[in-house]
Amino acid sequence: MVAHAREEAPREACGLLSGRGGGITRLIRCANVHPTPTTRYVIDPREQLKAFRAIESAGEELVGIYHSHPVSQAYPSPTDRAEAHYTDAYYILLSLRTGKPEVRAFRIDTEQFVREVTLAVERRGLARLLTNSPSRGH
C-alpha cells in the first residue's frame, strides 16, 4: 500500500484487500478514475468487478478497501464516510503528509459512525485486522 501510495502521489491511490478469516492475503491495486484524483477516489468499476470475481474464484472474501490521503491525515473524511457502502469491509487509509507513512483502519457503519480498529502486521508482511480495539467513534 505504501509503495502504491507513493507511486500515485499527489493522486490518491486506491485498491482492495482480500483474504480469509479477517487475515489479508492479497492487495489488488486499482485505478483511481475520479475527475479530481488529488482529493477524491473512485475505483474503476471494470477493475472492481474483475477484482471481485478473482476474489470469489480464489475462495477469498473482500476484507478491506484502501486509499491514500497524500496531504491530509489518515482519517475518513466526510466524503469517505458518505461513500462507505461496504459496511462489512474495513476502510484502510494511508497518509503521506509527513515523512513517515501513517496507516489506520476503520469500520464505517450505515449511519457513518467511524470506529478505528487495530491493524496488526504479521510474519511475511501479511496483516490482520483486530476488531477488539477500543472504540473511537465520531
mmCIF file of C-alpha atoms in Angstrom:
data_model
loop_
_atom_site.group_PDB
_atom_site.id
_atom_site.type_symbol
_atom_site.label_atom_id
_atom_site.label_comp_id
_atom_site.label_asym_id
_atom_site.label_seq_id
_atom_site.Cartn_x
_atom_site.Cartn_y
_atom_site.Cartn_z
ATOM 1 C CA MET A 1 0.000 0.000 0.000
ATOM 2 C CA VAL A 2 2.768 2.417 0.889
ATOM 3 C CA ALA A 3 4.573 1.828 -2.402
ATOM 4 C CA HIS A 4 1.314 2.256 -4.318
ATOM 5 C CA ALA A 5 0.501 5.496 -2.484
ATOM 6 C CA ARG A 6 3.966 6.912 -3.115
ATOM 7 C CA GLU A 7 3.844 5.984 -6.812
ATOM 8 C CA GLU A 8 0.461 7.665 -7.279
ATOM 9 C CA ALA A 9 1.120 10.837 -5.241
ATOM 10 C CA PRO A 10 -0.115 13.516 -5.485
ATOM 11 C CA ARG A 11 -3.114 11.477 -6.699
ATOM 12 C CA GLU A 12 -4.990 9.291 -4.220
ATOM 13 C CA ALA A 13 -4.120 5.615 -4.666
ATOM 14 C CA CYS A 14 -6.851 3.030 -4.131
ATOM 15 C CA GLY A 15 -7.403 -0.688 -4.098
ATOM 16 C CA LEU A 16 -8.907 -3.740 -2.478
ATOM 17 C CA LEU A 17 -7.690 -6.191 0.148
ATOM 18 C CA SER A 18 -8.808 -9.797 0.168
ATOM 19 C CA GLY A 19 -8.241 -12.778 2.400
ATOM 20 C CA ARG A 20 -9.787 -15.334 4.700
ATOM 21 C CA GLY A 21 -10.877 -15.164 8.320
ATOM 22 C CA GLY A 22 -10.028 -11.483 8.727
ATOM 23 C CA GLY A 23 -6.462 -12.001 7.504
ATOM 24 C CA ILE A 24 -5.300 -10.029 4.496
ATOM 25 C CA THR A 25 -3.518 -12.202 1.948
ATOM 26 C CA ARG A 26 -3.759 -10.125 -1.209
ATOM 27 C CA LEU A 27 -3.647 -6.477 -2.216
ATOM 28 C CA ILE A 28 -5.268 -5.564 -5.523
ATOM 29 C CA ARG A 29 -4.217 -2.194 -6.901
ATOM 30 C CA CYS A 30 -6.975 -0.353 -8.756
ATOM 31 C CA ALA A 31 -7.065 2.744 -10.926
ATOM 32 C CA ASN A 32 -8.485 5.927 -9.426
ATOM 33 C CA VAL A 33 -10.852 7.284 -12.085
ATOM 34 C CA HIS A 34 -12.261 10.245 -10.143
ATOM 35 C CA PRO A 35 -12.139 13.533 -12.122
ATOM 36 C CA THR A 36 -10.272 15.208 -9.218
ATOM 37 C CA PRO A 37 -7.928 12.390 -8.138
ATOM 38 C CA THR A 38 -5.750 14.583 -5.913
ATOM 39 C CA THR A 39 -8.570 14.899 -3.373
ATOM 40 C CA ARG A 40 -11.001 12.054 -4.136
ATOM 41 C CA TYR A 41 -11.023 8.482 -5.355
ATOM 42 C CA VAL A 42 -13.316 6.181 -7.283
ATOM 43 C CA ILE A 43 -12.187 2.674 -8.110
ATOM 44 C CA ASP A 44 -12.556 1.925 -11.818
ATOM 45 C CA PRO A 45 -15.826 -0.098 -11.976
ATOM 46 C CA ARG A 46 -14.436 -2.589 -14.511
ATOM 47 C CA GLU A 47 -11.389 -3.234 -12.337
ATOM 48 C CA GLN A 48 -13.600 -3.572 -9.276
ATOM 49 C CA LEU A 49 -15.809 -6.171 -10.970
ATOM 50 C CA LYS A 50 -12.753 -8.087 -12.228
ATOM 51 C CA ALA A 51 -11.218 -7.988 -8.731
ATOM 52 C CA PHE A 52 -14.457 -9.181 -7.070
ATOM 53 C CA ARG A 53 -14.597 -12.122 -9.494
ATOM 54 C CA ALA A 54 -10.943 -13.000 -8.785
ATOM 55 C CA ILE A 55 -11.542 -12.788 -5.023
ATOM 56 C CA GLU A 56 -14.562 -15.069 -5.271
ATOM 57 C CA SER A 57 -12.841 -17.595 -7.549
ATOM 58 C CA ALA A 58 -9.921 -17.803 -5.089
ATOM 59 C CA GLY A 59 -12.340 -18.653 -2.276
ATOM 60 C CA GLU A 60 -11.477 -15.408 -0.530
ATOM 61 C CA GLU A 61 -13.571 -12.522 0.683
ATOM 62 C CA LEU A 62 -13.307 -8.762 0.450
ATOM 63 C CA VAL A 63 -11.589 -7.750 3.682
ATOM 64 C CA GLY A 64 -10.951 -4.084 3.036
ATOM 65 C CA ILE A 65 -10.837 -1.100 0.752
ATOM 66 C CA TYR A 66 -7.836 1.181 0.923
ATOM 67 C CA HIS A 67 -6.967 4.606 -0.337
ATOM 68 C CA SER A 68 -4.365 7.232 0.358
ATOM 69 C CA HIS A 69 -4.558 10.788 1.607
ATOM 70 C CA PRO A 70 -1.423 12.356 0.105
ATOM 71 C CA VAL A 71 -1.613 15.598 2.139
ATOM 72 C CA SER A 72 -4.144 15.008 4.918
ATOM 73 C CA GLN A 73 -4.477 12.745 7.932
ATOM 74 C CA ALA A 74 -5.313 9.043 7.764
ATOM 75 C CA TYR A 75 -8.901 9.504 8.918
ATOM 76 C CA PRO A 76 -12.135 9.140 6.912
ATOM 77 C CA SER A 77 -13.264 12.487 5.537
ATOM 78 C CA PRO A 78 -16.975 13.351 5.431
ATOM 79 C CA THR A 79 -16.953 12.232 1.776
ATOM 80 C CA ASP A 80 -15.211 8.962 2.692
ATOM 81 C CA ARG A 81 -17.895 8.302 5.316
ATOM 82 C CA ALA A 82 -20.763 9.156 2.955
ATOM 83 C CA GLU A 83 -19.377 6.856 0.250
ATOM 84 C CA ALA A 84 -18.604 3.884 2.538
ATOM 85 C CA HIS A 85 -21.111 1.458 1.003
ATOM 86 C CA TYR A 86 -19.435 -1.810 2.062
ATOM 87 C CA THR A 87 -20.250 -1.934 5.773
ATOM 88 C CA ASP A 88 -18.706 -5.414 6.152
ATOM 89 C CA ALA A 89 -15.362 -4.194 4.799
ATOM 90 C CA TYR A 90 -12.645 -2.350 6.648
ATOM 91 C CA TYR A 91 -11.543 1.009 5.303
ATOM 92 C CA ILE A 92 -7.787 1.429 5.413
ATOM 93 C CA LEU A 93 -6.389 4.924 4.991
ATOM 94 C CA LEU A 94 -2.781 5.770 4.367
ATOM 95 C CA SER A 95 -1.445 9.288 4.866
ATOM 96 C CA LEU A 96 1.733 10.619 3.281
ATOM 97 C CA ARG A 97 1.502 14.086 4.864
ATOM 98 C CA THR A 98 4.693 13.551 6.888
ATOM 99 C CA GLY A 99 7.892 11.704 6.068
ATOM 100 C CA LYS A 100 6.642 8.529 7.750
ATOM 101 C CA PRO A 101 3.538 6.904 6.213
ATOM 102 C CA GLU A 102 0.622 6.580 8.617
ATOM 103 C CA VAL A 103 -1.749 3.622 8.095
ATOM 104 C CA ARG A 104 -5.012 3.306 10.039
ATOM 105 C CA ALA A 105 -8.031 1.011 9.695
ATOM 106 C CA PHE A 106 -11.690 1.780 10.334
ATOM 107 C CA ARG A 107 -15.195 0.374 10.276
ATOM 108 C CA ILE A 108 -17.856 2.735 8.959
ATOM 109 C CA ASP A 109 -21.485 1.782 9.559
ATOM 110 C CA THR A 110 -24.657 2.806 7.715
ATOM 111 C CA GLU A 111 -25.033 5.902 9.931
ATOM 112 C CA GLN A 112 -21.458 6.908 9.037
ATOM 113 C CA PHE A 113 -20.256 6.134 12.576
ATOM 114 C CA VAL A 114 -16.490 5.618 12.466
ATOM 115 C CA ARG A 115 -14.692 3.124 14.698
ATOM 116 C CA GLU A 116 -10.941 2.645 14.489
ATOM 117 C CA VAL A 117 -9.638 -0.920 14.595
ATOM 118 C CA THR A 118 -6.142 -2.273 15.072
ATOM 119 C CA LEU A 119 -4.149 -3.337 12.043
ATOM 120 C CA ALA A 120 -1.525 -5.898 13.044
ATOM 121 C CA VAL A 121 1.244 -6.838 10.613
ATOM 122 C CA GLU A 122 2.145 -10.489 10.915
ATOM 123 C CA ARG A 123 5.028 -12.507 9.511
ATOM 124 C CA ARG A 124 5.820 -12.178 5.801
ATOM 125 C CA GLY A 125 4.125 -8.771 5.714
ATOM 126 C CA LEU A 126 0.615 -10.187 5.917
ATOM 127 C CA ALA A 127 -1.833 -8.219 8.004
ATOM 128 C CA ARG A 128 -4.767 -8.984 10.235
ATOM 129 C CA LEU A 129 -7.455 -6.598 11.391
ATOM 130 C CA LEU A 130 -8.285 -6.857 15.067
ATOM 131 C CA THR A 131 -11.837 -5.875 15.937
ATOM 132 C CA ASN A 132 -11.437 -5.866 19.690
ATOM 133 C CA SER A 133 -9.716 -2.493 19.825
ATOM 134 C CA PRO A 134 -11.243 0.349 21.817
ATOM 135 C CA SER A 135 -13.958 2.329 20.110
ATOM 136 C CA ARG A 136 -13.102 5.852 18.937
ATOM 137 C CA GLY A 137 -16.193 6.836 17.023
ATOM 138 C CA HIS A 138 -17.093 10.234 15.624
#
